[in-house]
PDB file of C-alpha atoms in Angstrom:
ATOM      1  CA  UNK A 171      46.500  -1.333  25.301  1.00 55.00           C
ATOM      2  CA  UNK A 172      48.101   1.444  23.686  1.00 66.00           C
ATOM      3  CA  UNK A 173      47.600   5.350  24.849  1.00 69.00           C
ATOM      4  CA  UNK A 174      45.949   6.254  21.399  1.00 66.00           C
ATOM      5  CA  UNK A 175      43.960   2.729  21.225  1.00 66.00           C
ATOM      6  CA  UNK A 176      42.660   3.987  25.066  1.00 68.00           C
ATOM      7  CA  UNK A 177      41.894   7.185  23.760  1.00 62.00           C
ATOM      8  CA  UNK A 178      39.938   7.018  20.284  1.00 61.00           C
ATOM      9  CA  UNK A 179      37.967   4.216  22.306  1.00 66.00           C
ATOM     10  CA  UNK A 180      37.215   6.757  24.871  1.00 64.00           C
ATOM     11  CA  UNK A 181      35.897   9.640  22.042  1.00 60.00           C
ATOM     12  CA  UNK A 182      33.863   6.992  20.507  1.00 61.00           C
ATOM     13  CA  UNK A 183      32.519   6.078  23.319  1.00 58.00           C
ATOM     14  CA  UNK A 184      31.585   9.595  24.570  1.00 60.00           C
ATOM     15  CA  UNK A 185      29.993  10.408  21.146  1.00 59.00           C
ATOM     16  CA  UNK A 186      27.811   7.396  21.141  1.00 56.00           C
ATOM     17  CA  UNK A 187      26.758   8.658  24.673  1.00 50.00           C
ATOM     18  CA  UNK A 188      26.107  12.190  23.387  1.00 54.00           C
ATOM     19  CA  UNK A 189      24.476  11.253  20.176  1.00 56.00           C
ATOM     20  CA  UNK A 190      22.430   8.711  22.178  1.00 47.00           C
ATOM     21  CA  UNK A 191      21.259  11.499  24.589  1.00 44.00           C
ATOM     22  CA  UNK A 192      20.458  13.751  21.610  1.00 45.00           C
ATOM     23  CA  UNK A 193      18.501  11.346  19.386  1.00 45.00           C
ATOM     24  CA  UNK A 194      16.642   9.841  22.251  1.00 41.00           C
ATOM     25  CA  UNK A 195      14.091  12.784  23.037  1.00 42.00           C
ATOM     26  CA  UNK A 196      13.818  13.163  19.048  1.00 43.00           C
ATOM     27  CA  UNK A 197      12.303   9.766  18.614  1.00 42.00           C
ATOM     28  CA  UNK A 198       9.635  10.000  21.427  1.00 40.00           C
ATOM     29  CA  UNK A 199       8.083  12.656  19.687  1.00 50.00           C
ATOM     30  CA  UNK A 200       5.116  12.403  17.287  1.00 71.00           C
ATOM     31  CA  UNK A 201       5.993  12.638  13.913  1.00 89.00           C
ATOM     32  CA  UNK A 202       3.770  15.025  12.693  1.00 92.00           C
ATOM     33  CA  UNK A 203       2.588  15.387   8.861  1.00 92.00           C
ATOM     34  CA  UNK A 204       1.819  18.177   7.777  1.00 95.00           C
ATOM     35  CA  UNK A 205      -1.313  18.442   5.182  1.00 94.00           C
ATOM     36  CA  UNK A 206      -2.549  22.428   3.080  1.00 94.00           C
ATOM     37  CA  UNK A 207      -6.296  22.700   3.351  1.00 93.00           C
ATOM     38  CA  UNK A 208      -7.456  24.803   0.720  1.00 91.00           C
ATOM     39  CA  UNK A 209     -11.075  26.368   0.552  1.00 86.00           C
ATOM     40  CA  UNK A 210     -12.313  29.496  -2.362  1.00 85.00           C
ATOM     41  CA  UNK A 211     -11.615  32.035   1.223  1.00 86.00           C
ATOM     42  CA  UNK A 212      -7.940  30.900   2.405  1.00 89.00           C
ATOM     43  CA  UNK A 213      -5.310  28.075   2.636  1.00 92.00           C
ATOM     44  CA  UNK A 214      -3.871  26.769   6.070  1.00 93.00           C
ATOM     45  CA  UNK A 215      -1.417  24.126   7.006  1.00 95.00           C
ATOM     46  CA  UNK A 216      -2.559  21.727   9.549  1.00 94.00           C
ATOM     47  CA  UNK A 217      -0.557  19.317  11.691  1.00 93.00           C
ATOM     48  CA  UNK A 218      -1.569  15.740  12.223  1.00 92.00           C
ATOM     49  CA  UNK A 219       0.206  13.315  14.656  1.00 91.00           C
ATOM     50  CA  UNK A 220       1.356  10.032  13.650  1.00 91.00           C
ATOM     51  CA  UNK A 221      -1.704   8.305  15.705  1.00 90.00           C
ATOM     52  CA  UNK A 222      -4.334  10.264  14.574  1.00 89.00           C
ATOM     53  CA  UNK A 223      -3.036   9.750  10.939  1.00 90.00           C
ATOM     54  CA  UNK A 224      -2.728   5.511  11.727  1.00 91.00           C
ATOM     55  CA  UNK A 225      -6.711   6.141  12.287  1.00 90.00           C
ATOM     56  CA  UNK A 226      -7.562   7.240   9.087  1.00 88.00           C
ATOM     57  CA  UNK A 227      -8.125   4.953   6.124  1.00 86.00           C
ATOM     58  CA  UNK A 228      -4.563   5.740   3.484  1.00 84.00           C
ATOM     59  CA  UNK A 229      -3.116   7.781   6.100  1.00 85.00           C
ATOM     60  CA  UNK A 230      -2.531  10.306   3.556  1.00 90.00           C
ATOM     61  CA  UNK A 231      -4.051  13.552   2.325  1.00 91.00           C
ATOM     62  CA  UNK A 232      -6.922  11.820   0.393  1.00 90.00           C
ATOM     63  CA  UNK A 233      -7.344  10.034   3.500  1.00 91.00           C
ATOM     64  CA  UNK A 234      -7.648  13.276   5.550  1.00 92.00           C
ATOM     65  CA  UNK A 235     -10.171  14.617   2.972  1.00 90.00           C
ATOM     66  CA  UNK A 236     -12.368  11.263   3.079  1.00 91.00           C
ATOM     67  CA  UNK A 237     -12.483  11.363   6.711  1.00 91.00           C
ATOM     68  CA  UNK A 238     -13.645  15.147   7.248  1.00 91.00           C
ATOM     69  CA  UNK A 239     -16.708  14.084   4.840  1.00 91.00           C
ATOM     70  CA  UNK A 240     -17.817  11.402   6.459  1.00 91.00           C
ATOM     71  CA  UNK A 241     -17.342  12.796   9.891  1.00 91.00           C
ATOM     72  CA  UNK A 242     -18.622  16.338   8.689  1.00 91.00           C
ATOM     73  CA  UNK A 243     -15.980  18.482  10.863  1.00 91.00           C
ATOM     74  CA  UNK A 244     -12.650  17.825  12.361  1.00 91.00           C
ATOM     75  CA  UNK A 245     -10.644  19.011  15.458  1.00 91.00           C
ATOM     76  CA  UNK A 246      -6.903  19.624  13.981  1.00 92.00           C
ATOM     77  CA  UNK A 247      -3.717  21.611  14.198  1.00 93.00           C
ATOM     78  CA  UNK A 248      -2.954  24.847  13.074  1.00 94.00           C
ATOM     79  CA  UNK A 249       0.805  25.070  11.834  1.00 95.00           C
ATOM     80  CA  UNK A 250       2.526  28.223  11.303  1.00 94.00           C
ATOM     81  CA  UNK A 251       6.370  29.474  10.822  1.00 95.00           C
ATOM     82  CA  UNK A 252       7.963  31.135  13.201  1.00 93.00           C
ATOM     83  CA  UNK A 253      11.581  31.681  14.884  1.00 93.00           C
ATOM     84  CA  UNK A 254      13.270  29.839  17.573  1.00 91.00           C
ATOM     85  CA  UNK A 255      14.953  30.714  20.039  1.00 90.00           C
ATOM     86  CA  UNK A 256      17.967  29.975  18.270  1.00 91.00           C
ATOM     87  CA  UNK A 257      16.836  32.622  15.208  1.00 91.00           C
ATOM     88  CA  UNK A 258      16.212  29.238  12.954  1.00 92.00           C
ATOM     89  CA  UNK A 259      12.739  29.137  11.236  1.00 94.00           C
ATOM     90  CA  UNK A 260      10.866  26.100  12.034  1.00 93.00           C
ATOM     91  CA  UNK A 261       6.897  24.706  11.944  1.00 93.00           C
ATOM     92  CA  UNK A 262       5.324  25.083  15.091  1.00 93.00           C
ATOM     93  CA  UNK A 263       1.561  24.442  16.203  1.00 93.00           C
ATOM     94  CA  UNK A 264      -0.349  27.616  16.319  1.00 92.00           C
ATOM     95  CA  UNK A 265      -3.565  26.457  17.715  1.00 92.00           C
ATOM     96  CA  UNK A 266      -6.362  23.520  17.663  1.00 93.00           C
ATOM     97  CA  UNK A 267      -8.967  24.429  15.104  1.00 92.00           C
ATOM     98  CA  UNK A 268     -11.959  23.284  13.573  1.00 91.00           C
ATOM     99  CA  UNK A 269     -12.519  21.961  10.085  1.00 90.00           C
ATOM    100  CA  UNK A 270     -15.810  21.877   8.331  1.00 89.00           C
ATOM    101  CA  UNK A 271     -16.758  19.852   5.298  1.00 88.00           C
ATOM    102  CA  UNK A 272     -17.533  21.610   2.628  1.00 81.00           C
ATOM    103  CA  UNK A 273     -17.573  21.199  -1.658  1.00 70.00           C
ATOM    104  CA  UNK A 274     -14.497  23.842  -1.888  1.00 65.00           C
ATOM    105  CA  UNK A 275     -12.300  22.103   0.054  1.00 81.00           C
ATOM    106  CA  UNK A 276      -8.719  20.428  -1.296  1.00 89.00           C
ATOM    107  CA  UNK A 277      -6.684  18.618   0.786  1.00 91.00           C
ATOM    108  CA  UNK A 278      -3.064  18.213  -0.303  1.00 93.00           C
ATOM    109  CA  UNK A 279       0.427  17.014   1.359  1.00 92.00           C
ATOM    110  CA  UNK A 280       2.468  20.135   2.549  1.00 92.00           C
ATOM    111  CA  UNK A 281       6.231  19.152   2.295  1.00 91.00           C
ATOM    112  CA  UNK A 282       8.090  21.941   4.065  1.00 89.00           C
ATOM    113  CA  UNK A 283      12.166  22.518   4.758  1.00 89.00           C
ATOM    114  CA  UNK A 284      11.755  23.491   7.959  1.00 89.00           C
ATOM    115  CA  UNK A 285      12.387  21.428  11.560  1.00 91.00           C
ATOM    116  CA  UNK A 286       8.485  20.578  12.249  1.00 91.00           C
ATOM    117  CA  UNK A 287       7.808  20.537  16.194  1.00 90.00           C
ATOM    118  CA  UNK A 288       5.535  17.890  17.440  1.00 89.00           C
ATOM    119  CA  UNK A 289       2.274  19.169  19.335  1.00 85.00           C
ATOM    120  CA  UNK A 290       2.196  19.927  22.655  1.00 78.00           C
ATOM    121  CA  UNK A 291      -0.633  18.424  24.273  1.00 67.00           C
ATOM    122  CA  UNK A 292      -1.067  20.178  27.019  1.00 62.00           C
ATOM    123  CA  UNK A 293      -1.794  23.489  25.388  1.00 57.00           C
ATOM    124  CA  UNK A 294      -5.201  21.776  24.665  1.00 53.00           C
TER     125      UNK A 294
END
């Protein structure tokens, strides 16, 4: 096998490796969606994972809205921006809150530019 043949086969094969390393710990994490609650006093973005979503019925924002009426409150999220470490802006959890049901409320998708950071569990 040629020198260049050798070679190309090695780059490819290192930049599978690297992507593969990369990608990996990307796809383990939730997806999270991100949902604007709106009442007549504020607006704040909340942060549902991917499970929690699959549990409600249209896993979408009318779904969200359905299920904090019937169940009266709901234990969510709290997104916010902020910078990384790297000076990029990005959507990270701020803190679990409470929701409360009430006739004011609007739920609506919140589609944002920013890298959105899956939710650390353990700061429970």
């Amino acid at each position: 096998m040629p020198i260049k043949k050798r070679l190309l086969l090695g780059f490819g094969l290192a930049a599978f490796l690297m992507e593969s390393l990369v990608i990996q710990p990307a796809l383990a994490a939730d997806k999270i969606s991100l949902f604007k609650v709106i009442t007549t006093r504020d607006e704040i973005v909340i942060g549902i994972s991917e499970a929690d979503l699959a549990q409600i019925e249209g896993q979408n924002a009318g779904g969200v809205a359905k299920a904090l009426v019937a169940k009266g409150s709901m234990s969510v999220w709290q997104y916010a921006v902020r910078k990384s470490a790297t000076g990029d802006l990005e959507q990270s959890p701020l803190h679990k809150i409470g929701l409360i049901a009430s006739d004011s409320l609007r739920v609506e998708p919140y589609a944002t530019p920013l890298k959105v950071l899956p939710i650390d569990e353990s700061k429970k």
